Each structure stands twice: as C-alpha cells, then as structure tokens.
Amino acid sequence: MKRLLVWLLMLVAAGAHAQTKLVFGTNWYAQAEHGGFYQAVAEGIYRKHGLEVEIRMGGPQVNVLQLLLAGQMDVVMGDDLQTLKAVEGGLPLVTIGTTFQRDPVALIAHPGVAKLEDLKTRTIFVGQASESTYWPWLKSRYGFRDAQKKRYQFSVQPFLVDRNSATQGYVTSEPFTIEKGGVKPVVFLLGNAGYPPYGQTLVATRNGVAKNGDALRRFLQASAEGWKSYLADPAPGNALILKDNPQIARELLAYSVARLKDYELVTGGDAKTHGILTINAARWKQTRDFMVEAKLLKPELDHTQAFTTQLIDQVKVLP
C-alpha cells in the first residue's frame, strides 16, 4: 500500500511538471524584431507557464502558413492582409494577437524630404508583396503612381546611388544599413501616417484554438512577459538570437532594439492600456475597409472570422 501511494504521488508530481509543447514559426531569420519570444525562452518564462516552446526561424523559402495548416507548427507570425485573403479563400486561419501595434514598414528618403507626399515625384523602390499591401494604400491616400515604382531587390545600394529616390524598409533595420552607407535617412513610418494593419501578427488555426486554447493563451501571456523583459534588458534574448542567426551584427541588434522603443512598436497604441500583444475589432475593421476600398478584398467577407480576441483579452501585461 505504501509503495502504491509513493507511485501515485510520483505520477501526480510528473503531471504537475509536464510541459505543453508548442512550435512557433517566425517570419524571417532571428532578429531583434523577434526578441521578446527568444527572451521568453532564455528567461524560462514559457516554462514558468507550463510550456516548452520551440522557435523555428522563417526565411525566403519558408511558408509558415502552409506549415501551420499542415499541423507542423502551432502558431506562426503572420500578416493581417495575408490572413484576411486566406480566410476569403476558405482557409481556417485566425489571428490571436500581434507583436507590433503598427506595421514597421516605412518609406525611407534622402535628406531634404519634409513630408511623405513629397515622394510622389521620386522613384520608389518597393517589393513585389507591396502590390497587395501598402502600395494601393499609398496610391489612394497620397496619389502615388505605378510609373514611379522600381523593384526592391533586398538591397539599399540602388537607393544610395540615386538621390532622387526612396526605398521601402523596416524602421528597425534598413535605416541602419543606409547610415552605414553614408546617408542620414529621412524615415516615414507608414503606420504613423494611418496605414492600418498590425505588424507580425500571431496566427493559429481555428481547430488549434478550439482544442489547444489554454496553451495558446499561456503562450500569449508568456510572450507578452518576454517582450516586457526584452525591452528592459535584451541580453538574454539576443544571446539566443545570435545562436540561431550568427550572421546578424550585434550593432544591428542594439540599433533595432532602440528603434523598437523609439517607435513604441510593441508598447504603443492600445498596448499602453490593454497590454502587450493586444488586438481589437475596431482596428481590424479599419484594415478590412482599406482592403475593400483598394479592391484587395470582397466586401461580403465576414472579416471577423480572421481574428479572435477571446485569448488575448485574458492577458494584460502592461508595458
């Protein structure tokens, strides 16, 4: 009897310490823009919440949405516009939170440009994905023209050579490279000018939320705590970022963290009052309305199928 009691106690203890495994897919190689998630691993925050989280880096050949739908990942970094289009196509995706309260995408110009609308007369280097994201918004909002576009090839060299040009980029990275190239850039964060989407959203499947909602809620809680910790002291998270992506420069990591703070990408907007990673229905309607106006989305789509606040509403980690 005593031996049986000991065995039962061991089973209870083992169950109490069991960790739920989750695979999280990022949108690119490890970088400061993923810092809070790496921090939550490094500082044991996920484990504190009963999770064992594996972070898998994205990259140019990695389609995280396909991997999510195939059941190889549990939650991935997504994009509002991409998710809405996927839902329109019948895919069971749902956004449960967001890393950034504003999309980090920016137009970057040479010195002397005062306003975003001044770029209407300049060559703009934009990526192919912009055709279904911010470019239609720039055309409708500021009168930009297709004729001024040139293809962005993931290099700022053409921009550095042409003083009458501007280029797309993240406020957290490309300005650093441009400064290294000898130009003090003028940076226009599109989110500050009214571009509505969130940035680096957190996307799961509807089945995943239904079956694994508590684990995903704990993932959001721990990730929010990880971001708060990372912005206070990024050293632990950066150590893991460098392990996954040794090519990234420490100087760039420091620059990116500083810009995350300057632009309040994680901590600004609704995060100030509702907590880090928060999303809300009003903001999603703004994005839906822009997409319908730009003919990127059918007006009859029920856009509320692309997100849920039921999990993030249970999380409140204030900056």
mmCIF file of C-alpha atoms in Angstrom:
data_model
loop_
_atom_site.group_PDB
_atom_site.id
_atom_site.type_symbol
_atom_site.label_atom_id
_atom_site.label_comp_id
_atom_site.label_asym_id
_atom_site.label_seq_id
_atom_site.Cartn_x
_atom_site.Cartn_y
_atom_site.Cartn_z
ATOM 1 C CA MET A 1 0.000 0.000 0.000
ATOM 2 C CA LYS A 2 2.795 2.389 0.897
ATOM 3 C CA ARG A 3 4.603 1.583 -2.335
ATOM 4 C CA LEU A 4 1.400 2.260 -4.317
ATOM 5 C CA LEU A 5 0.949 5.632 -2.571
ATOM 6 C CA VAL A 6 4.517 6.645 -3.432
ATOM 7 C CA TRP A 7 3.943 5.641 -7.049
ATOM 8 C CA LEU A 8 0.730 7.687 -7.232
ATOM 9 C CA LEU A 9 2.455 10.716 -5.730
ATOM 10 C CA MET A 10 5.210 10.395 -8.332
ATOM 11 C CA LEU A 11 2.620 10.345 -11.106
ATOM 12 C CA VAL A 12 0.929 13.475 -9.741
ATOM 13 C CA ALA A 13 4.283 15.263 -9.459
ATOM 14 C CA ALA A 14 5.225 14.289 -13.000
ATOM 15 C CA GLY A 15 1.893 15.579 -14.283
ATOM 16 C CA ALA A 16 2.300 18.857 -12.403
ATOM 17 C CA HIS A 17 5.624 19.432 -14.135
ATOM 18 C CA ALA A 18 4.572 18.283 -17.610
ATOM 19 C CA GLN A 19 5.212 20.942 -20.233
ATOM 20 C CA THR A 20 2.895 21.512 -23.192
ATOM 21 C CA LYS A 21 4.955 21.602 -26.377
ATOM 22 C CA LEU A 22 4.319 24.329 -28.933
ATOM 23 C CA VAL A 23 6.153 25.070 -32.179
ATOM 24 C CA PHE A 24 6.290 28.761 -33.092
ATOM 25 C CA GLY A 25 7.316 29.821 -36.603
ATOM 26 C CA THR A 26 8.743 33.305 -37.205
ATOM 27 C CA ASN A 27 8.581 35.300 -40.424
ATOM 28 C CA TRP A 28 12.343 35.656 -41.033
ATOM 29 C CA TYR A 29 15.783 34.826 -39.709
ATOM 30 C CA ALA A 30 16.225 35.513 -35.982
ATOM 31 C CA GLN A 31 16.433 39.245 -35.247
ATOM 32 C CA ALA A 32 15.544 41.823 -32.627
ATOM 33 C CA GLU A 33 12.034 42.039 -34.073
ATOM 34 C CA HIS A 34 11.565 38.543 -32.592
ATOM 35 C CA GLY A 35 13.340 39.412 -29.356
ATOM 36 C CA GLY A 36 10.509 39.008 -26.865
ATOM 37 C CA PHE A 37 9.864 35.440 -27.925
ATOM 38 C CA TYR A 38 13.522 34.497 -27.650
ATOM 39 C CA GLN A 39 13.636 36.252 -24.284
ATOM 40 C CA ALA A 40 10.740 34.130 -23.046
ATOM 41 C CA VAL A 41 12.776 31.024 -23.908
ATOM 42 C CA ALA A 42 16.033 32.362 -22.475
ATOM 43 C CA GLU A 43 14.498 33.533 -19.200
ATOM 44 C CA GLY A 44 12.384 30.413 -18.672
ATOM 45 C CA ILE A 45 9.148 32.399 -18.934
ATOM 46 C CA TYR A 46 7.482 29.848 -21.196
ATOM 47 C CA ARG A 47 8.448 27.051 -18.827
ATOM 48 C CA LYS A 48 7.032 29.037 -15.912
ATOM 49 C CA HIS A 49 3.711 28.954 -17.747
ATOM 50 C CA GLY A 50 3.907 25.228 -18.404
ATOM 51 C CA LEU A 51 5.128 25.455 -21.987
ATOM 52 C CA GLU A 52 8.030 24.087 -23.946
ATOM 53 C CA VAL A 53 8.250 26.396 -26.951
ATOM 54 C CA GLU A 54 10.420 25.658 -29.961
ATOM 55 C CA ILE A 55 11.100 28.697 -32.158
ATOM 56 C CA ARG A 56 11.692 27.869 -35.811
ATOM 57 C CA MET A 57 13.111 30.611 -37.981
ATOM 58 C CA GLY A 58 11.445 31.680 -41.176
ATOM 59 C CA GLY A 59 13.227 32.757 -44.333
ATOM 60 C CA PRO A 60 12.706 33.346 -48.054
ATOM 61 C CA GLN A 61 11.937 29.670 -48.736
ATOM 62 C CA VAL A 62 9.756 29.050 -45.673
ATOM 63 C CA ASN A 63 5.959 29.284 -45.922
ATOM 64 C CA VAL A 64 4.894 29.265 -42.288
ATOM 65 C CA LEU A 65 1.175 29.353 -43.103
ATOM 66 C CA GLN A 66 1.490 26.120 -45.062
ATOM 67 C CA LEU A 67 3.386 24.546 -42.172
ATOM 68 C CA LEU A 68 0.741 25.779 -39.743
ATOM 69 C CA LEU A 69 -2.096 24.352 -41.832
ATOM 70 C CA ALA A 70 -0.171 21.079 -42.196
ATOM 71 C CA GLY A 71 -0.006 20.767 -38.409
ATOM 72 C CA GLN A 72 3.774 21.147 -38.253
ATOM 73 C CA MET A 73 3.519 24.394 -36.299
ATOM 74 C CA ASP A 74 1.077 25.584 -33.635
ATOM 75 C CA VAL A 75 1.358 29.353 -34.043
ATOM 76 C CA VAL A 76 3.194 31.500 -36.587
ATOM 77 C CA MET A 77 3.968 35.114 -37.401
ATOM 78 C CA GLY A 78 1.522 36.374 -39.959
ATOM 79 C CA ASP A 79 0.197 39.479 -41.632
ATOM 80 C CA ASP A 80 -3.311 40.961 -41.391
ATOM 81 C CA LEU A 81 -3.802 41.340 -45.112
ATOM 82 C CA GLN A 82 -2.471 37.875 -45.906
ATOM 83 C CA THR A 83 -4.678 36.309 -43.246
ATOM 84 C CA LEU A 84 -7.806 38.105 -44.466
ATOM 85 C CA LYS A 85 -7.126 36.918 -48.024
ATOM 86 C CA ALA A 86 -6.545 33.387 -46.767
ATOM 87 C CA VAL A 87 -9.840 33.422 -44.865
ATOM 88 C CA GLU A 88 -11.547 34.729 -48.001
ATOM 89 C CA GLY A 89 -10.116 31.671 -49.731
ATOM 90 C CA GLY A 90 -11.643 29.373 -47.126
ATOM 91 C CA LEU A 91 -8.554 28.644 -45.036
ATOM 92 C CA PRO A 92 -9.225 28.184 -41.282
ATOM 93 C CA LEU A 93 -6.718 30.742 -40.008
ATOM 94 C CA VAL A 94 -7.302 33.030 -37.049
ATOM 95 C CA THR A 95 -5.165 35.795 -35.552
ATOM 96 C CA ILE A 96 -4.884 35.636 -31.755
ATOM 97 C CA GLY A 97 -2.538 38.561 -31.043
ATOM 98 C CA THR A 98 0.104 40.816 -32.550
ATOM 99 C CA THR A 99 3.743 41.624 -31.918
ATOM 100 C CA PHE A 100 3.598 45.205 -33.178
ATOM 101 C CA GLN A 101 0.788 47.705 -32.745
ATOM 102 C CA ARG A 102 1.858 49.266 -36.049
ATOM 103 C CA ASP A 103 3.427 47.672 -39.099
ATOM 104 C CA PRO A 104 7.171 48.509 -39.062
ATOM 105 C CA VAL A 105 7.222 49.139 -42.830
ATOM 106 C CA ALA A 106 8.457 52.584 -43.843
ATOM 107 C CA LEU A 107 9.458 54.641 -46.842
ATOM 108 C CA ILE A 108 12.995 55.932 -46.439
ATOM 109 C CA ALA A 109 14.223 59.024 -48.272
ATOM 110 C CA HIS A 110 17.363 61.094 -48.692
ATOM 111 C CA PRO A 111 17.807 64.267 -46.596
ATOM 112 C CA GLY A 112 15.655 67.213 -47.591
ATOM 113 C CA VAL A 113 12.305 65.459 -47.871
ATOM 114 C CA ALA A 114 9.844 67.017 -45.429
ATOM 115 C CA LYS A 115 6.625 65.064 -45.968
ATOM 116 C CA LEU A 116 5.588 61.638 -47.168
ATOM 117 C CA GLU A 117 3.575 63.155 -50.011
ATOM 118 C CA ASP A 118 6.768 64.827 -51.316
ATOM 119 C CA LEU A 119 7.829 61.371 -52.517
ATOM 120 C CA LYS A 120 5.152 61.389 -55.239
ATOM 121 C CA THR A 121 7.713 62.821 -57.666
ATOM 122 C CA ARG A 122 10.510 60.353 -56.819
ATOM 123 C CA THR A 123 11.499 56.855 -57.795
ATOM 124 C CA ILE A 124 10.318 54.406 -55.127
ATOM 125 C CA PHE A 125 11.972 51.013 -54.639
ATOM 126 C CA VAL A 126 9.207 48.660 -53.487
ATOM 127 C CA GLY A 127 8.971 44.889 -53.134
ATOM 128 C CA GLN A 128 6.610 42.653 -55.054
ATOM 129 C CA ALA A 129 4.497 41.995 -51.952
ATOM 130 C CA SER A 130 3.718 45.710 -51.726
ATOM 131 C CA GLU A 131 1.333 45.334 -54.668
ATOM 132 C CA SER A 132 -1.212 43.792 -52.306
ATOM 133 C CA THR A 133 -0.264 45.637 -49.119
ATOM 134 C CA TYR A 134 0.839 49.226 -48.662
ATOM 135 C CA TRP A 135 1.235 50.367 -52.301
ATOM 136 C CA PRO A 136 -2.525 50.515 -53.027
ATOM 137 C CA TRP A 137 -2.889 52.462 -49.781
ATOM 138 C CA LEU A 138 -0.199 54.972 -50.867
ATOM 139 C CA LYS A 139 -1.898 55.361 -54.239
ATOM 140 C CA SER A 140 -5.330 56.052 -52.770
ATOM 141 C CA ARG A 141 -4.151 58.116 -49.805
ATOM 142 C CA TYR A 142 -1.326 60.166 -51.353
ATOM 143 C CA GLY A 143 -1.641 59.812 -55.122
ATOM 144 C CA PHE A 144 1.450 57.711 -55.730
ATOM 145 C CA ARG A 145 1.698 56.320 -59.281
ATOM 146 C CA ASP A 146 2.747 52.913 -60.603
ATOM 147 C CA ALA A 147 5.077 54.649 -63.074
ATOM 148 C CA GLN A 148 7.394 55.760 -60.265
ATOM 149 C CA LYS A 149 7.971 52.238 -58.934
ATOM 150 C CA LYS A 150 11.140 50.196 -59.288
ATOM 151 C CA ARG A 151 11.580 46.710 -57.892
ATOM 152 C CA TYR A 152 13.208 46.480 -54.467
ATOM 153 C CA GLN A 153 15.801 43.678 -54.550
ATOM 154 C CA PHE A 154 16.519 43.481 -50.803
ATOM 155 C CA SER A 155 19.461 45.866 -51.146
ATOM 156 C CA VAL A 156 19.694 49.597 -50.366
ATOM 157 C CA GLN A 157 22.516 50.180 -52.879
ATOM 158 C CA PRO A 158 20.256 51.479 -55.699
ATOM 159 C CA PHE A 159 18.740 53.920 -53.211
ATOM 160 C CA LEU A 160 22.161 55.120 -52.040
ATOM 161 C CA VAL A 161 23.201 55.805 -55.639
ATOM 162 C CA ASP A 162 20.018 57.637 -56.663
ATOM 163 C CA ARG A 163 19.479 60.734 -54.517
ATOM 164 C CA ASN A 164 16.094 61.277 -56.165
ATOM 165 C CA SER A 165 14.711 58.003 -54.834
ATOM 166 C CA ALA A 166 13.140 56.445 -51.770
ATOM 167 C CA THR A 167 13.042 52.835 -50.661
ATOM 168 C CA GLN A 168 10.876 50.579 -48.568
ATOM 169 C CA GLY A 169 12.278 49.102 -45.378
ATOM 170 C CA TYR A 170 11.648 48.312 -41.747
ATOM 171 C CA VAL A 171 12.242 51.232 -39.404
ATOM 172 C CA THR A 172 14.212 48.792 -37.247
ATOM 173 C CA SER A 173 16.777 47.695 -39.840
ATOM 174 C CA GLU A 174 17.191 49.375 -43.256
ATOM 175 C CA PRO A 175 17.961 52.863 -41.846
ATOM 176 C CA PHE A 176 20.912 51.268 -40.010
ATOM 177 C CA THR A 177 22.337 49.923 -43.282
ATOM 178 C CA ILE A 178 21.705 53.235 -45.038
ATOM 179 C CA GLU A 179 23.535 55.170 -42.328
ATOM 180 C CA LYS A 180 26.445 52.765 -42.751
ATOM 181 C CA GLY A 181 26.344 53.706 -46.434
ATOM 182 C CA GLY A 182 26.915 57.355 -45.601
ATOM 183 C CA VAL A 183 23.380 58.744 -45.848
ATOM 184 C CA LYS A 184 21.378 60.125 -42.930
ATOM 185 C CA PRO A 185 17.915 58.934 -43.956
ATOM 186 C CA VAL A 186 14.528 60.523 -43.507
ATOM 187 C CA VAL A 187 12.153 57.801 -42.294
ATOM 188 C CA PHE A 188 8.374 57.778 -42.707
ATOM 189 C CA LEU A 189 6.698 55.013 -40.708
ATOM 190 C CA LEU A 190 3.534 54.251 -42.670
ATOM 191 C CA GLY A 191 1.694 53.223 -39.520
ATOM 192 C CA ASN A 192 2.157 56.746 -38.178
ATOM 193 C CA ALA A 193 0.593 58.083 -41.372
ATOM 194 C CA GLY A 194 -2.515 55.940 -40.991
ATOM 195 C CA TYR A 195 -1.627 52.617 -42.638
ATOM 196 C CA PRO A 196 -3.949 50.388 -40.573
ATOM 197 C CA PRO A 197 -2.567 46.826 -40.274
ATOM 198 C CA TYR A 198 -0.813 45.420 -37.234
ATOM 199 C CA GLY A 199 2.696 44.008 -37.642
ATOM 200 C CA GLN A 200 3.954 40.462 -37.135
ATOM 201 C CA THR A 201 0.629 39.079 -36.012
ATOM 202 C CA LEU A 202 0.310 35.745 -34.209
ATOM 203 C CA VAL A 203 -1.763 33.294 -36.209
ATOM 204 C CA ALA A 204 -3.152 29.866 -35.308
ATOM 205 C CA THR A 205 -5.790 27.621 -36.841
ATOM 206 C CA ARG A 206 -9.414 27.578 -35.707
ATOM 207 C CA ASN A 207 -9.034 23.941 -34.745
ATOM 208 C CA GLY A 208 -5.915 24.807 -32.756
ATOM 209 C CA VAL A 209 -7.757 27.481 -30.797
ATOM 210 C CA ALA A 210 -10.663 25.125 -30.127
ATOM 211 C CA LYS A 211 -8.512 22.215 -28.986
ATOM 212 C CA ASN A 212 -5.483 23.976 -27.508
ATOM 213 C CA GLY A 213 -6.837 27.357 -26.450
ATOM 214 C CA ASP A 214 -5.453 27.278 -22.919
ATOM 215 C CA ALA A 215 -1.915 26.556 -24.143
ATOM 216 C CA LEU A 216 -2.183 29.353 -26.707
ATOM 217 C CA ARG A 217 -3.438 31.728 -24.015
ATOM 218 C CA ARG A 218 -0.409 30.829 -21.895
ATOM 219 C CA PHE A 219 1.785 31.360 -24.959
ATOM 220 C CA LEU A 220 0.404 34.883 -25.310
ATOM 221 C CA GLN A 221 0.859 35.587 -21.603
ATOM 222 C CA ALA A 222 4.454 34.350 -21.552
ATOM 223 C CA SER A 223 5.324 36.088 -24.841
ATOM 224 C CA ALA A 224 3.977 39.410 -23.544
ATOM 225 C CA GLU A 225 6.086 38.996 -20.411
ATOM 226 C CA GLY A 226 9.032 38.099 -22.633
ATOM 227 C CA TRP A 227 8.663 41.318 -24.607
ATOM 228 C CA LYS A 228 8.454 43.410 -21.464
ATOM 229 C CA SER A 229 11.635 41.738 -20.199
ATOM 230 C CA TYR A 230 13.429 42.044 -23.554
ATOM 231 C CA LEU A 231 12.830 45.773 -23.853
ATOM 232 C CA ALA A 232 14.190 46.220 -20.314
ATOM 233 C CA ASP A 233 17.320 44.089 -20.884
ATOM 234 C CA PRO A 234 17.685 42.341 -24.263
ATOM 235 C CA ALA A 235 20.915 40.486 -23.463
ATOM 236 C CA PRO A 236 19.398 37.022 -22.747
ATOM 237 C CA GLY A 237 17.197 37.064 -25.832
ATOM 238 C CA ASN A 238 19.980 38.412 -28.038
ATOM 239 C CA ALA A 239 22.245 35.551 -26.991
ATOM 240 C CA LEU A 240 19.716 33.072 -28.391
ATOM 241 C CA ILE A 241 19.126 35.201 -31.499
ATOM 242 C CA LEU A 242 22.870 35.136 -32.206
ATOM 243 C CA LYS A 243 22.886 31.387 -31.685
ATOM 244 C CA ASP A 244 20.146 30.889 -34.294
ATOM 245 C CA ASN A 245 21.440 33.588 -36.636
ATOM 246 C CA PRO A 246 25.195 34.096 -36.126
ATOM 247 C CA GLN A 247 25.411 36.364 -39.193
ATOM 248 C CA ILE A 248 23.469 39.196 -37.557
ATOM 249 C CA ALA A 249 25.629 42.010 -36.198
ATOM 250 C CA ARG A 250 25.448 42.887 -32.519
ATOM 251 C CA GLU A 251 25.435 46.544 -33.530
ATOM 252 C CA LEU A 252 22.300 45.965 -35.634
ATOM 253 C CA LEU A 253 20.601 44.200 -32.723
ATOM 254 C CA ALA A 254 21.275 47.208 -30.492
ATOM 255 C CA TYR A 255 20.027 49.597 -33.184
ATOM 256 C CA SER A 256 16.849 47.590 -33.719
ATOM 257 C CA VAL A 257 16.026 47.434 -30.008
ATOM 258 C CA ALA A 258 16.459 51.209 -29.781
ATOM 259 C CA ARG A 259 14.054 51.733 -32.693
ATOM 260 C CA LEU A 260 11.512 49.323 -31.198
ATOM 261 C CA LYS A 261 11.494 51.598 -28.180
ATOM 262 C CA ASP A 262 11.569 54.895 -30.095
ATOM 263 C CA TYR A 263 8.597 53.982 -32.266
ATOM 264 C CA GLU A 264 6.797 52.111 -29.443
ATOM 265 C CA LEU A 265 6.030 49.314 -31.875
ATOM 266 C CA VAL A 266 5.403 46.802 -29.092
ATOM 267 C CA THR A 267 4.310 49.112 -26.292
ATOM 268 C CA GLY A 268 2.398 51.913 -28.039
ATOM 269 C CA GLY A 269 -1.173 52.307 -29.204
ATOM 270 C CA ASP A 270 -3.683 50.062 -27.482
ATOM 271 C CA ALA A 271 -0.884 48.133 -25.760
ATOM 272 C CA LYS A 272 -0.442 51.077 -23.382
ATOM 273 C CA THR A 273 -3.826 50.476 -21.793
ATOM 274 C CA HIS A 274 -4.792 46.912 -22.797
ATOM 275 C CA GLY A 275 -1.424 45.199 -22.680
ATOM 276 C CA ILE A 276 1.350 43.971 -24.957
ATOM 277 C CA LEU A 277 0.218 41.815 -27.955
ATOM 278 C CA THR A 278 -3.362 43.149 -27.787
ATOM 279 C CA ILE A 279 -5.660 43.358 -30.819
ATOM 280 C CA ASN A 280 -9.201 44.707 -31.179
ATOM 281 C CA ALA A 281 -12.162 44.565 -33.546
ATOM 282 C CA ALA A 282 -12.166 48.278 -34.438
ATOM 283 C CA ARG A 283 -8.639 48.113 -35.787
ATOM 284 C CA TRP A 284 -9.441 45.029 -37.867
ATOM 285 C CA LYS A 285 -12.392 46.841 -39.400
ATOM 286 C CA GLN A 286 -10.070 49.680 -40.461
ATOM 287 C CA THR A 287 -7.849 47.181 -42.257
ATOM 288 C CA ARG A 288 -10.860 45.464 -43.813
ATOM 289 C CA ASP A 289 -12.261 48.791 -45.034
ATOM 290 C CA PHE A 290 -8.939 49.760 -46.636
ATOM 291 C CA MET A 291 -8.689 46.396 -48.390
ATOM 292 C CA VAL A 292 -12.253 46.599 -49.726
ATOM 293 C CA GLU A 293 -11.681 50.158 -50.954
ATOM 294 C CA ALA A 294 -8.458 49.045 -52.676
ATOM 295 C CA LYS A 295 -10.285 46.060 -54.196
ATOM 296 C CA LEU A 296 -7.995 43.669 -52.337
ATOM 297 C CA LEU A 297 -10.910 42.016 -50.524
ATOM 298 C CA LYS A 298 -14.514 41.195 -51.380
ATOM 299 C CA PRO A 299 -16.912 43.413 -49.382
ATOM 300 C CA GLU A 300 -19.126 40.469 -48.430
ATOM 301 C CA LEU A 301 -16.345 38.710 -46.482
ATOM 302 C CA ASP A 302 -17.033 38.418 -42.751
ATOM 303 C CA HIS A 303 -13.678 39.845 -41.645
ATOM 304 C CA THR A 304 -14.327 38.894 -38.008
ATOM 305 C CA GLN A 305 -13.523 35.302 -38.971
ATOM 306 C CA ALA A 306 -9.864 36.340 -39.381
ATOM 307 C CA PHE A 307 -9.278 37.119 -35.701
ATOM 308 C CA THR A 308 -10.391 36.391 -32.166
ATOM 309 C CA THR A 309 -9.792 38.405 -29.018
ATOM 310 C CA GLN A 310 -11.002 35.667 -26.672
ATOM 311 C CA LEU A 311 -7.459 34.625 -25.692
ATOM 312 C CA ILE A 312 -5.628 37.957 -25.641
ATOM 313 C CA ASP A 313 -8.469 39.511 -23.629
ATOM 314 C CA GLN A 314 -7.371 37.215 -20.782
ATOM 315 C CA VAL A 315 -3.828 38.618 -20.935
ATOM 316 C CA LYS A 316 -2.891 42.053 -19.636
ATOM 317 C CA VAL A 317 0.849 42.690 -19.444
ATOM 318 C CA LEU A 318 1.165 46.469 -19.428
ATOM 319 C CA PRO A 319 4.410 47.999 -20.752
#
